[in-house]
Amino acid sequence: MRYERMRPDQVQAAIAAGVPVVLPLGVMEHHGGHLPAGVDLLAVTEIVERLGDEVVVLPPFAYGAASHAVAGPEHGTTLHVDAGALVPFFEGLCMALLRAGFRNVHAVIHHQSENIGQGMPTDLAFRLAARNVIFRFLEETRGAGWWGKREMRDYYAAHEAGTDPFNWIRLHPLFPKTDAFPFDHAGEGETALMLALAPESVAMERAGEGDPWWTETAPRATARTGEAGVALALAHLRRVLGLSAT
């Protein structure tokens, strides 16, 4: 279900049922001559779309901290926004979601997610914003000292079960930690994903333009490999979103 197409009665029903709400996070970043700027966003949006009406999908956020580590702005396909500018926006969005009643929100990111454990600028900006807002919202709605009150004595059990307030807004990588699918930047893995998800955006004859080492494995990519990656990501998302396996 796409949030922007939902009526109030549909939104309220989704909130009451605890339907997972998904925010695709992405960046615009140079991915060689053969792939589009939005690879990291498209991987998320196209895979999440396959979950259908089991989730509510918010309009995606496409302008993250891409960095110029791969390439500068000269290609026209990297739009870097400093993480410091992202935090206030994410705080505003997270507060709006909580005030609307959502308590099962999940951001999903692919960009730089091989470092998700330690964190990279875009995902760290979102996670910091979400934590700041949850603390602020709880103090506004429950008062100062909310955690110390007796009714919170089951907090640690709730935390262990994943039902405490700090699970109202979470962030997940698109893929699980695995060697079952090649994780790269515009190489075999991401090229295969685009061949499966957005084949019209791929120009294989342009692979290797400018001789970037990171595209050397791209010619090995196939749509079949991409579909295997999609299946892996979908199984992971179903698990972290609490959906039944198919």
PDB file of N, CA and C in Angstrom, residues 40 108-120 123 171-177 183 190:
ATOM      1  N   ASP A  40      21.002   2.645  -5.542  1.00  0.00           N
ATOM      2  CA  ASP A  40      20.779   2.326  -4.127  1.00  0.00           C
ATOM      3  C   ASP A  40      19.331   2.538  -3.709  1.00  0.00           C
ATOM      4  N   VAL A 108      14.535   1.335   5.380  1.00  0.00           N
ATOM      5  CA  VAL A 108      15.351   0.308   4.723  1.00  0.00           C
ATOM      6  C   VAL A 108      16.353   1.005   3.814  1.00  0.00           C
ATOM      7  N   ILE A 109      17.623   0.609   3.929  1.00  0.00           N
ATOM      8  CA  ILE A 109      18.696   1.267   3.178  1.00  0.00           C
ATOM      9  C   ILE A 109      19.616   0.225   2.556  1.00  0.00           C
ATOM     10  N   HIS A 110      20.152   0.567   1.384  1.00  0.00           N
ATOM     11  CA  HIS A 110      21.133  -0.286   0.715  1.00  0.00           C
ATOM     12  C   HIS A 110      22.499   0.390   0.651  1.00  0.00           C
ATOM     13  N   HIS A 111      22.524   1.710   0.561  1.00  0.00           N
ATOM     14  CA  HIS A 111      23.773   2.463   0.401  1.00  0.00           C
ATOM     15  C   HIS A 111      24.720   2.238   1.579  1.00  0.00           C
ATOM     16  N   GLN A 112      25.944   1.799   1.273  1.00  0.00           N
ATOM     17  CA  GLN A 112      27.005   1.602   2.275  1.00  0.00           C
ATOM     18  C   GLN A 112      26.591   0.681   3.414  1.00  0.00           C
ATOM     19  N   SER A 113      25.623  -0.196   3.166  1.00  0.00           N
ATOM     20  CA  SER A 113      25.104  -1.002   4.275  1.00  0.00           C
ATOM     21  C   SER A 113      26.013  -2.165   4.665  1.00  0.00           C
ATOM     22  N   GLU A 114      27.113  -2.357   3.940  1.00  0.00           N
ATOM     23  CA  GLU A 114      28.095  -3.332   4.420  1.00  0.00           C
ATOM     24  C   GLU A 114      28.702  -2.897   5.750  1.00  0.00           C
ATOM     25  N   ASN A 115      28.565  -1.606   6.059  1.00  0.00           N
ATOM     26  CA  ASN A 115      29.078  -1.059   7.322  1.00  0.00           C
ATOM     27  C   ASN A 115      27.955  -0.707   8.285  1.00  0.00           C
ATOM     28  N   ILE A 116      26.816  -1.383   8.150  1.00  0.00           N
ATOM     29  CA  ILE A 116      25.635  -1.012   8.931  1.00  0.00           C
ATOM     30  C   ILE A 116      25.871  -1.182  10.427  1.00  0.00           C
ATOM     31  N   GLY A 117      26.739  -2.134  10.811  1.00  0.00           N
ATOM     32  CA  GLY A 117      26.978  -2.351  12.237  1.00  0.00           C
ATOM     33  C   GLY A 117      27.587  -1.137  12.908  1.00  0.00           C
ATOM     34  N   GLN A 118      28.595  -0.565  12.275  1.00  0.00           N
ATOM     35  CA  GLN A 118      29.247   0.624  12.817  1.00  0.00           C
ATOM     36  C   GLN A 118      28.515   1.887  12.394  1.00  0.00           C
ATOM     37  N   GLY A 119      27.904   1.833  11.226  1.00  0.00           N
ATOM     38  CA  GLY A 119      27.134   2.975  10.750  1.00  0.00           C
ATOM     39  C   GLY A 119      27.895   3.828   9.762  1.00  0.00           C
ATOM     40  N   MET A 120      27.152   4.398   8.809  1.00  0.00           N
ATOM     41  CA  MET A 120      27.672   5.354   7.836  1.00  0.00           C
ATOM     42  C   MET A 120      26.748   6.570   7.859  1.00  0.00           C
ATOM     43  N   ASP A 123      22.621   6.396   7.281  1.00  0.00           N
ATOM     44  CA  ASP A 123      21.880   5.589   8.258  1.00  0.00           C
ATOM     45  C   ASP A 123      22.088   6.106   9.676  1.00  0.00           C
ATOM     46  N   LEU A 171      15.743   0.803  11.705  1.00  0.00           N
ATOM     47  CA  LEU A 171      16.403   0.866  10.401  1.00  0.00           C
ATOM     48  C   LEU A 171      17.032  -0.482  10.107  1.00  0.00           C
ATOM     49  N   HIS A 172      16.920  -0.925   8.849  1.00  0.00           N
ATOM     50  CA  HIS A 172      17.455  -2.219   8.439  1.00  0.00           C
ATOM     51  C   HIS A 172      18.210  -2.093   7.125  1.00  0.00           C
ATOM     52  N   PRO A 173      19.262  -2.875   6.947  1.00  0.00           N
ATOM     53  CA  PRO A 173      19.862  -2.975   5.613  1.00  0.00           C
ATOM     54  C   PRO A 173      18.950  -3.788   4.703  1.00  0.00           C
ATOM     55  N   LEU A 174      19.042  -3.549   3.402  1.00  0.00           N
ATOM     56  CA  LEU A 174      18.213  -4.286   2.457  1.00  0.00           C
ATOM     57  C   LEU A 174      18.568  -5.769   2.444  1.00  0.00           C
ATOM     58  N   PHE A 175      19.841  -6.061   2.625  1.00  0.00           N
ATOM     59  CA  PHE A 175      20.309  -7.443   2.600  1.00  0.00           C
ATOM     60  C   PHE A 175      20.812  -7.874   3.971  1.00  0.00           C
ATOM     61  N   PRO A 176      20.677  -9.144   4.297  1.00  0.00           N
ATOM     62  CA  PRO A 176      21.275  -9.652   5.533  1.00  0.00           C
ATOM     63  C   PRO A 176      22.780  -9.774   5.358  1.00  0.00           C
ATOM     64  N   LYS A 177      23.481  -9.949   6.453  1.00  0.00           N
ATOM     65  CA  LYS A 177      24.921 -10.196   6.400  1.00  0.00           C
ATOM     66  C   LYS A 177      25.128 -11.593   5.834  1.00  0.00           C
ATOM     67  N   PHE A 183      28.146  -8.594  -2.917  1.00  0.00           N
ATOM     68  CA  PHE A 183      27.887  -7.226  -2.462  1.00  0.00           C
ATOM     69  C   PHE A 183      29.005  -6.349  -3.000  1.00  0.00           C
ATOM     70  N   GLU A 190      25.298  -5.452  -7.936  1.00  0.00           N
ATOM     71  CA  GLU A 190      24.352  -4.358  -8.188  1.00  0.00           C
ATOM     72  C   GLU A 190      23.892  -4.318  -9.646  1.00  0.00           C
TER      73      GLU A 190
END
